[in-house]
Amino acid sequence: LNSTDFSHPPYFLLSGIPGLEEEQFWIAFPFCIMYGIALLGNITLLLIIKAEPSLHEPMFLFLAALAFTDLVLSTSTLPKMLGIFWLGFREIGFPSCLTQMFFIHAFSTVESGVLTAMALDRFVAICCPLRHSSILSVPVVVALVSLVLVRGVLLVSPTCFLLHQRRFCQHRVIAHSYCEHMAVVKLACGDTRPNVTYGLFVALVVTGPDVLLISVSYAMILRVVARLPSREARLKAFSTCTSHLCVILAFYTPALFTFLAHRFGQGIPAPVHIMVANLYLLVPPTLNPIVYGVRTKKLWDRVVIL
């Protein structure tokens, strides 16, 4: 064996959805439709929020950050995925693979952070309504979003750096539709425990505090809402949170399934695991603009005017 067998391969081959190679041509059609909705919905949200000065308030600025994150997440995977499913373009260069991996994991981390910031916004809006605009001023919102972005970049960059240091043997086929961290780690030679441990550390450091903060925010919101005098007031207060709760469930449910399946789900069939991993990057970007657009009167009014 010559030395190049143990360095970086010039490219990897993405298998698509293992076990569903015959069906993935047809699976690509709903994926493509969802990607179209995600693009149209999120770009529309960004344009409306930018054009309408009355929407330059915390909730909508966080929503704009969420829309931008969703565009990055879906665009970093879907065009390549459709190329695999429809055209059989399975090759992805080593640098391209690491770049795709960085964007997927960094912006998944950013999405989690933005959803946490939105829970904080709902908490302040319902629990301290009179001080909402002073606590969450525009500079504070910008600082929070910047912090979330920096956290994503700083936490995920080492995963790519660690993989770049690894040597890869003969195996070049990634059993996935995109360059997911653990799927690439499995192809590396030697002891991959540092990669696996760091990946686990990032997942726990991000989801642990974020889910805890979201849970505490909603526990406090429920306490305040339960004390409101009339049923109508309680419903009105809580209806402002339902969009956010839908979006949280759409994001965290498949995220946790994918994370746990990689580490403990040896019995889960590969097609199920990979399908959920694909939908995890596609369902939130598709749903978020629909959920917020329909349930938020200010936004819906602007859409109707357009």
mmCIF file of C-alpha atoms in Angstrom:
data_model
loop_
_atom_site.group_PDB
_atom_site.id
_atom_site.type_symbol
_atom_site.label_atom_id
_atom_site.label_comp_id
_atom_site.label_asym_id
_atom_site.label_seq_id
_atom_site.Cartn_x
_atom_site.Cartn_y
_atom_site.Cartn_z
ATOM 1 C CA LEU A 1 0.000 0.000 0.000
ATOM 2 C CA ASN A 2 1.388 3.400 -0.817
ATOM 3 C CA SER A 3 1.244 6.344 1.561
ATOM 4 C CA THR A 4 -1.667 8.042 -0.195
ATOM 5 C CA ASP A 5 -3.978 5.239 0.934
ATOM 6 C CA PHE A 6 -3.586 6.558 4.442
ATOM 7 C CA SER A 7 -4.011 10.281 3.822
ATOM 8 C CA HIS A 8 -7.061 12.252 2.757
ATOM 9 C CA PRO A 9 -9.006 10.697 -0.101
ATOM 10 C CA PRO A 10 -9.514 13.134 -3.013
ATOM 11 C CA TYR A 11 -13.246 12.557 -2.672
ATOM 12 C CA PHE A 12 -15.914 10.591 -0.804
ATOM 13 C CA LEU A 13 -18.974 8.877 -2.266
ATOM 14 C CA LEU A 14 -22.307 9.689 -0.627
ATOM 15 C CA SER A 15 -24.603 6.679 -0.714
ATOM 16 C CA GLY A 16 -27.861 8.649 -0.457
ATOM 17 C CA ILE A 17 -30.349 6.638 1.601
ATOM 18 C CA PRO A 18 -28.844 3.181 2.219
ATOM 19 C CA GLY A 19 -31.423 0.501 1.494
ATOM 20 C CA LEU A 20 -33.639 2.838 -0.550
ATOM 21 C CA GLU A 21 -31.385 3.356 -3.593
ATOM 22 C CA GLU A 22 -34.204 2.313 -5.958
ATOM 23 C CA GLU A 23 -36.821 4.528 -4.314
ATOM 24 C CA GLN A 24 -34.739 7.662 -3.755
ATOM 25 C CA PHE A 25 -35.438 8.963 -7.285
ATOM 26 C CA TRP A 26 -39.102 9.350 -6.208
ATOM 27 C CA ILE A 27 -38.296 10.432 -2.654
ATOM 28 C CA ALA A 28 -36.459 13.393 -4.214
ATOM 29 C CA PHE A 29 -39.741 14.908 -5.536
ATOM 30 C CA PRO A 30 -41.308 15.724 -2.121
ATOM 31 C CA PHE A 31 -37.839 16.790 -0.917
ATOM 32 C CA CYS A 32 -37.566 19.201 -3.849
ATOM 33 C CA ILE A 33 -41.068 20.614 -3.212
ATOM 34 C CA MET A 34 -40.237 21.124 0.478
ATOM 35 C CA TYR A 35 -36.965 22.847 -0.445
ATOM 36 C CA GLY A 36 -38.869 25.146 -2.841
ATOM 37 C CA ILE A 37 -41.342 26.055 -0.063
ATOM 38 C CA ALA A 38 -38.428 26.622 2.364
ATOM 39 C CA LEU A 39 -36.651 28.954 -0.092
ATOM 40 C CA LEU A 40 -39.782 30.894 -1.018
ATOM 41 C CA GLY A 41 -41.088 31.111 2.561
ATOM 42 C CA ASN A 42 -37.861 32.155 4.257
ATOM 43 C CA ILE A 43 -36.802 34.658 1.572
ATOM 44 C CA THR A 44 -40.326 36.184 1.728
ATOM 45 C CA LEU A 45 -40.073 36.460 5.533
ATOM 46 C CA LEU A 46 -36.690 38.184 5.303
ATOM 47 C CA LEU A 47 -37.905 40.656 2.652
ATOM 48 C CA ILE A 48 -41.104 41.512 4.569
ATOM 49 C CA ILE A 49 -39.259 42.032 7.875
ATOM 50 C CA LYS A 50 -36.604 44.180 6.143
ATOM 51 C CA ALA A 51 -39.168 46.312 4.274
ATOM 52 C CA GLU A 52 -41.621 46.904 7.135
ATOM 53 C CA PRO A 53 -40.299 49.239 9.891
ATOM 54 C CA SER A 54 -43.105 48.201 12.304
ATOM 55 C CA LEU A 55 -41.630 44.673 12.280
ATOM 56 C CA HIS A 56 -38.213 45.824 13.528
ATOM 57 C CA GLU A 57 -38.917 44.481 17.021
ATOM 58 C CA PRO A 58 -37.306 41.556 18.924
ATOM 59 C CA MET A 59 -39.708 38.769 17.909
ATOM 60 C CA PHE A 60 -39.387 39.532 14.184
ATOM 61 C CA LEU A 61 -35.643 40.173 14.301
ATOM 62 C CA PHE A 62 -35.177 36.729 15.893
ATOM 63 C CA LEU A 63 -37.515 35.345 13.228
ATOM 64 C CA ALA A 64 -35.324 36.913 10.515
ATOM 65 C CA ALA A 65 -32.260 35.238 12.097
ATOM 66 C CA LEU A 66 -34.172 31.920 12.114
ATOM 67 C CA ALA A 67 -35.144 32.350 8.437
ATOM 68 C CA PHE A 68 -31.538 33.080 7.449
ATOM 69 C CA THR A 69 -30.302 30.039 9.423
ATOM 70 C CA ASP A 70 -32.932 27.831 7.754
ATOM 71 C CA LEU A 71 -31.852 29.026 4.299
ATOM 72 C CA VAL A 72 -28.210 28.142 5.059
ATOM 73 C CA LEU A 73 -29.148 24.743 6.553
ATOM 74 C CA SER A 74 -31.388 23.625 3.692
ATOM 75 C CA THR A 75 -29.148 25.023 0.917
ATOM 76 C CA SER A 76 -26.020 23.381 2.308
ATOM 77 C CA THR A 77 -27.615 19.936 1.867
ATOM 78 C CA LEU A 78 -30.572 19.854 -0.532
ATOM 79 C CA PRO A 79 -29.018 20.755 -3.914
ATOM 80 C CA LYS A 80 -26.307 18.096 -3.423
ATOM 81 C CA MET A 81 -28.872 15.586 -2.141
ATOM 82 C CA LEU A 82 -31.077 16.078 -5.200
ATOM 83 C CA GLY A 83 -27.966 15.621 -7.377
ATOM 84 C CA ILE A 84 -27.394 12.218 -5.731
ATOM 85 C CA PHE A 85 -31.047 11.117 -5.939
ATOM 86 C CA TRP A 86 -31.776 12.257 -9.490
ATOM 87 C CA LEU A 87 -28.449 12.366 -11.324
ATOM 88 C CA GLY A 88 -26.309 9.912 -9.364
ATOM 89 C CA PHE A 89 -23.709 12.619 -8.572
ATOM 90 C CA ARG A 90 -22.386 10.830 -5.496
ATOM 91 C CA GLU A 91 -18.863 12.264 -5.428
ATOM 92 C CA ILE A 92 -17.982 15.034 -2.992
ATOM 93 C CA GLY A 93 -14.412 16.353 -2.651
ATOM 94 C CA PHE A 94 -12.725 16.115 0.755
ATOM 95 C CA PRO A 95 -12.627 19.937 1.321
ATOM 96 C CA SER A 96 -16.251 20.260 0.095
ATOM 97 C CA CYS A 97 -17.299 17.502 2.496
ATOM 98 C CA LEU A 98 -15.688 19.257 5.476
ATOM 99 C CA THR A 99 -17.217 22.589 4.384
ATOM 100 C CA GLN A 100 -20.693 21.050 4.118
ATOM 101 C CA MET A 101 -20.228 19.402 7.524
ATOM 102 C CA PHE A 102 -19.194 22.731 9.067
ATOM 103 C CA PHE A 103 -22.250 24.585 7.736
ATOM 104 C CA ILE A 104 -24.696 21.830 8.747
ATOM 105 C CA HIS A 105 -23.444 21.496 12.308
ATOM 106 C CA ALA A 106 -22.605 25.173 12.929
ATOM 107 C CA PHE A 107 -26.018 26.355 11.736
ATOM 108 C CA SER A 108 -27.884 23.577 13.575
ATOM 109 C CA THR A 109 -26.181 24.993 16.684
ATOM 110 C CA VAL A 110 -27.185 28.530 15.629
ATOM 111 C CA GLU A 111 -30.811 27.406 15.114
ATOM 112 C CA SER A 112 -30.904 25.934 18.616
ATOM 113 C CA GLY A 113 -29.524 29.210 20.002
ATOM 114 C CA VAL A 114 -32.032 31.365 18.090
ATOM 115 C CA LEU A 115 -34.944 29.202 19.335
ATOM 116 C CA THR A 116 -33.631 29.688 22.903
ATOM 117 C CA ALA A 117 -33.414 33.465 22.367
ATOM 118 C CA MET A 118 -37.009 33.421 21.055
ATOM 119 C CA ALA A 119 -38.159 31.590 24.212
ATOM 120 C CA LEU A 120 -36.430 34.321 26.235
ATOM 121 C CA ASP A 121 -38.264 36.957 24.151
ATOM 122 C CA ARG A 122 -41.659 35.279 24.843
ATOM 123 C CA PHE A 123 -40.781 35.086 28.566
ATOM 124 C CA VAL A 124 -39.949 38.819 28.760
ATOM 125 C CA ALA A 125 -43.003 39.766 26.621
ATOM 126 C CA ILE A 126 -45.440 37.877 28.882
ATOM 127 C CA CYS A 127 -43.767 38.186 32.309
ATOM 128 C CA CYS A 128 -42.455 41.780 32.041
ATOM 129 C CA PRO A 129 -44.559 43.339 29.224
ATOM 130 C CA LEU A 130 -43.924 46.955 30.238
ATOM 131 C CA ARG A 131 -40.148 46.507 30.256
ATOM 132 C CA HIS A 132 -39.996 44.320 27.111
ATOM 133 C CA SER A 133 -38.692 47.008 24.744
ATOM 134 C CA SER A 134 -36.107 48.276 27.268
ATOM 135 C CA ILE A 135 -34.799 44.787 28.212
ATOM 136 C CA LEU A 136 -34.734 43.446 24.643
ATOM 137 C CA SER A 137 -33.731 46.526 22.677
ATOM 138 C CA VAL A 138 -32.496 46.158 19.088
ATOM 139 C CA PRO A 139 -28.785 46.311 20.136
ATOM 140 C CA VAL A 140 -29.431 43.538 22.711
ATOM 141 C CA VAL A 141 -31.145 41.387 20.060
ATOM 142 C CA VAL A 142 -28.235 41.935 17.633
ATOM 143 C CA ALA A 143 -25.747 41.061 20.404
ATOM 144 C CA LEU A 144 -27.668 37.854 21.276
ATOM 145 C CA VAL A 145 -27.816 36.718 17.635
ATOM 146 C CA SER A 146 -24.097 37.519 17.177
ATOM 147 C CA LEU A 147 -23.278 35.537 20.323
ATOM 148 C CA VAL A 148 -25.269 32.550 19.050
ATOM 149 C CA LEU A 149 -23.465 32.728 15.682
ATOM 150 C CA VAL A 150 -20.007 32.961 17.314
ATOM 151 C CA ARG A 151 -20.870 30.035 19.619
ATOM 152 C CA GLY A 152 -21.789 27.877 16.592
ATOM 153 C CA VAL A 153 -18.600 28.733 14.690
ATOM 154 C CA LEU A 154 -16.279 28.296 17.698
ATOM 155 C CA LEU A 155 -17.793 24.999 18.859
ATOM 156 C CA VAL A 156 -18.038 23.336 15.427
ATOM 157 C CA SER A 157 -14.717 24.473 13.881
ATOM 158 C CA PRO A 158 -12.643 21.994 15.981
ATOM 159 C CA THR A 159 -14.736 19.034 14.667
ATOM 160 C CA CYS A 160 -13.588 19.871 11.123
ATOM 161 C CA PHE A 161 -10.009 20.521 12.276
ATOM 162 C CA LEU A 162 -9.864 17.163 14.125
ATOM 163 C CA LEU A 163 -11.184 15.326 11.052
ATOM 164 C CA HIS A 164 -8.655 17.090 8.841
ATOM 165 C CA GLN A 165 -5.884 15.666 11.050
ATOM 166 C CA ARG A 166 -7.154 12.113 10.636
ATOM 167 C CA ARG A 167 -5.963 9.634 8.048
ATOM 168 C CA PHE A 168 -8.488 7.761 5.958
ATOM 169 C CA CYS A 169 -8.005 4.203 4.780
ATOM 170 C CA GLN A 170 -9.636 2.456 1.847
ATOM 171 C CA HIS A 171 -13.242 3.251 2.779
ATOM 172 C CA ARG A 172 -14.665 6.166 0.849
ATOM 173 C CA VAL A 173 -18.422 5.528 0.900
ATOM 174 C CA ILE A 174 -20.311 7.679 3.435
ATOM 175 C CA ALA A 175 -23.509 5.831 4.345
ATOM 176 C CA HIS A 176 -25.515 9.067 4.322
ATOM 177 C CA SER A 177 -27.049 11.707 2.031
ATOM 178 C CA TYR A 178 -24.696 14.429 3.300
ATOM 179 C CA CYS A 179 -21.405 14.769 5.195
ATOM 180 C CA GLU A 180 -22.697 14.206 8.711
ATOM 181 C CA HIS A 181 -19.940 14.297 11.353
ATOM 182 C CA MET A 182 -20.319 10.799 12.796
ATOM 183 C CA ALA A 183 -20.836 9.224 9.343
ATOM 184 C CA VAL A 184 -17.459 10.680 8.198
ATOM 185 C CA VAL A 185 -15.692 9.805 11.477
ATOM 186 C CA LYS A 186 -16.592 6.145 10.892
ATOM 187 C CA LEU A 187 -14.393 6.135 7.761
ATOM 188 C CA ALA A 188 -11.257 7.364 9.548
ATOM 189 C CA CYS A 189 -8.397 5.016 10.494
ATOM 190 C CA GLY A 190 -7.051 4.461 13.983
ATOM 191 C CA ASP A 191 -8.462 5.752 17.243
ATOM 192 C CA THR A 192 -11.387 8.094 16.570
ATOM 193 C CA ARG A 193 -12.307 8.553 20.243
ATOM 194 C CA PRO A 194 -11.206 12.251 20.329
ATOM 195 C CA ASN A 195 -13.576 12.990 17.399
ATOM 196 C CA VAL A 196 -16.470 11.041 18.933
ATOM 197 C CA THR A 197 -15.912 12.561 22.395
ATOM 198 C CA TYR A 198 -15.709 16.121 21.074
ATOM 199 C CA GLY A 199 -18.848 15.598 18.942
ATOM 200 C CA LEU A 200 -20.695 14.359 22.031
ATOM 201 C CA PHE A 201 -19.357 17.296 24.070
ATOM 202 C CA VAL A 202 -20.657 19.842 21.499
ATOM 203 C CA ALA A 203 -24.081 18.170 21.341
ATOM 204 C CA LEU A 204 -24.422 18.206 25.146
ATOM 205 C CA VAL A 205 -23.028 21.734 25.586
ATOM 206 C CA VAL A 206 -25.508 23.087 23.016
ATOM 207 C CA THR A 207 -28.729 21.127 23.589
ATOM 208 C CA GLY A 208 -28.391 20.782 27.384
ATOM 209 C CA PRO A 209 -28.359 24.509 28.317
ATOM 210 C CA ASP A 210 -30.662 25.464 25.400
ATOM 211 C CA VAL A 211 -33.386 22.936 26.276
ATOM 212 C CA LEU A 212 -33.041 23.851 29.978
ATOM 213 C CA LEU A 213 -33.425 27.597 29.268
ATOM 214 C CA ILE A 214 -36.422 26.974 26.980
ATOM 215 C CA SER A 215 -38.048 24.741 29.638
ATOM 216 C CA VAL A 216 -37.463 27.283 32.434
ATOM 217 C CA SER A 217 -38.828 30.121 30.233
ATOM 218 C CA TYR A 218 -42.016 28.191 29.499
ATOM 219 C CA ALA A 219 -42.427 27.072 33.126
ATOM 220 C CA MET A 220 -42.341 30.764 34.160
ATOM 221 C CA ILE A 221 -44.680 31.723 31.302
ATOM 222 C CA LEU A 222 -47.201 29.022 32.378
ATOM 223 C CA ARG A 223 -47.059 30.304 35.960
ATOM 224 C CA VAL A 224 -47.823 33.875 34.876
ATOM 225 C CA VAL A 225 -50.508 32.830 32.359
ATOM 226 C CA ALA A 226 -52.254 30.611 34.952
ATOM 227 C CA ARG A 227 -52.662 33.660 37.221
ATOM 228 C CA LEU A 228 -54.370 35.829 34.588
ATOM 229 C CA PRO A 229 -57.938 36.695 35.600
ATOM 230 C CA SER A 230 -59.955 35.743 32.504
ATOM 231 C CA ARG A 231 -59.873 32.667 30.279
ATOM 232 C CA GLU A 232 -59.695 34.964 27.245
ATOM 233 C CA ALA A 233 -56.562 36.700 28.584
ATOM 234 C CA ARG A 234 -54.934 33.306 29.285
ATOM 235 C CA LEU A 235 -55.691 32.050 25.771
ATOM 236 C CA LYS A 236 -54.446 35.261 24.169
ATOM 237 C CA ALA A 237 -51.195 35.184 26.159
ATOM 238 C CA PHE A 238 -50.524 31.541 25.396
ATOM 239 C CA SER A 239 -51.487 31.761 21.704
ATOM 240 C CA THR A 240 -48.443 34.008 21.173
ATOM 241 C CA CYS A 241 -46.282 31.028 22.237
ATOM 242 C CA THR A 242 -47.893 28.230 20.184
ATOM 243 C CA SER A 243 -45.994 29.058 16.966
ATOM 244 C CA HIS A 244 -42.714 28.919 18.848
ATOM 245 C CA LEU A 245 -43.623 25.632 20.567
ATOM 246 C CA CYS A 246 -44.487 24.023 17.174
ATOM 247 C CA VAL A 247 -41.152 25.142 15.747
ATOM 248 C CA ILE A 248 -39.228 23.871 18.810
ATOM 249 C CA LEU A 249 -40.841 20.414 18.523
ATOM 250 C CA ALA A 250 -40.179 20.276 14.754
ATOM 251 C CA PHE A 251 -36.495 21.020 15.346
ATOM 252 C CA TYR A 252 -35.580 19.127 18.529
ATOM 253 C CA THR A 253 -37.555 15.882 17.990
ATOM 254 C CA PRO A 254 -35.670 14.684 14.858
ATOM 255 C CA ALA A 255 -32.423 16.277 16.155
ATOM 256 C CA LEU A 256 -32.493 14.188 19.335
ATOM 257 C CA PHE A 257 -33.543 11.070 17.394
ATOM 258 C CA THR A 258 -30.609 11.467 14.973
ATOM 259 C CA PHE A 259 -28.123 12.172 17.765
ATOM 260 C CA LEU A 260 -29.240 9.177 19.863
ATOM 261 C CA ALA A 261 -29.520 6.838 16.844
ATOM 262 C CA HIS A 262 -25.843 7.406 15.960
ATOM 263 C CA ARG A 263 -24.673 6.493 19.425
ATOM 264 C CA PHE A 264 -27.183 3.985 20.800
ATOM 265 C CA GLY A 265 -29.475 3.000 17.936
ATOM 266 C CA GLN A 266 -27.686 0.044 16.389
ATOM 267 C CA GLY A 267 -31.079 -1.696 16.019
ATOM 268 C CA ILE A 268 -32.624 1.198 14.040
ATOM 269 C CA PRO A 269 -32.781 0.374 10.292
ATOM 270 C CA ALA A 270 -30.402 2.582 8.251
ATOM 271 C CA PRO A 271 -33.160 3.913 5.906
ATOM 272 C CA VAL A 272 -35.226 5.129 8.898
ATOM 273 C CA HIS A 273 -32.213 6.793 10.524
ATOM 274 C CA ILE A 274 -31.069 8.553 7.323
ATOM 275 C CA MET A 275 -34.613 9.653 6.367
ATOM 276 C CA VAL A 276 -35.100 11.274 9.793
ATOM 277 C CA ALA A 277 -31.641 12.898 9.508
ATOM 278 C CA ASN A 278 -32.658 14.339 6.106
ATOM 279 C CA LEU A 279 -36.037 15.559 7.357
ATOM 280 C CA TYR A 280 -34.343 17.170 10.378
ATOM 281 C CA LEU A 281 -32.606 19.593 7.987
ATOM 282 C CA LEU A 282 -35.670 20.063 5.789
ATOM 283 C CA VAL A 283 -38.839 20.066 7.919
ATOM 284 C CA PRO A 284 -37.990 23.064 10.185
ATOM 285 C CA PRO A 285 -36.957 25.343 7.241
ATOM 286 C CA THR A 286 -40.196 24.365 5.439
ATOM 287 C CA LEU A 287 -42.499 24.670 8.453
ATOM 288 C CA ASN A 288 -41.110 27.766 10.190
ATOM 289 C CA PRO A 289 -42.244 30.407 7.647
ATOM 290 C CA ILE A 290 -45.654 28.701 7.299
ATOM 291 C CA VAL A 291 -46.241 28.438 11.067
ATOM 292 C CA TYR A 292 -45.121 32.015 11.755
ATOM 293 C CA GLY A 293 -46.627 33.501 8.603
ATOM 294 C CA VAL A 294 -50.089 32.055 9.274
ATOM 295 C CA ARG A 295 -50.134 32.450 13.071
ATOM 296 C CA THR A 296 -48.616 35.948 13.317
ATOM 297 C CA LYS A 297 -51.218 38.553 12.374
ATOM 298 C CA LYS A 298 -48.718 41.339 11.608
ATOM 299 C CA LEU A 299 -46.842 39.097 9.171
ATOM 300 C CA TRP A 300 -49.973 37.598 7.626
ATOM 301 C CA ASP A 301 -51.373 41.108 6.994
ATOM 302 C CA ARG A 302 -48.188 42.022 5.118
ATOM 303 C CA VAL A 303 -48.338 38.796 3.054
ATOM 304 C CA VAL A 304 -51.976 39.523 2.125
ATOM 305 C CA ILE A 305 -51.032 43.094 1.056
ATOM 306 C CA LEU A 306 -48.297 41.666 -1.193
#
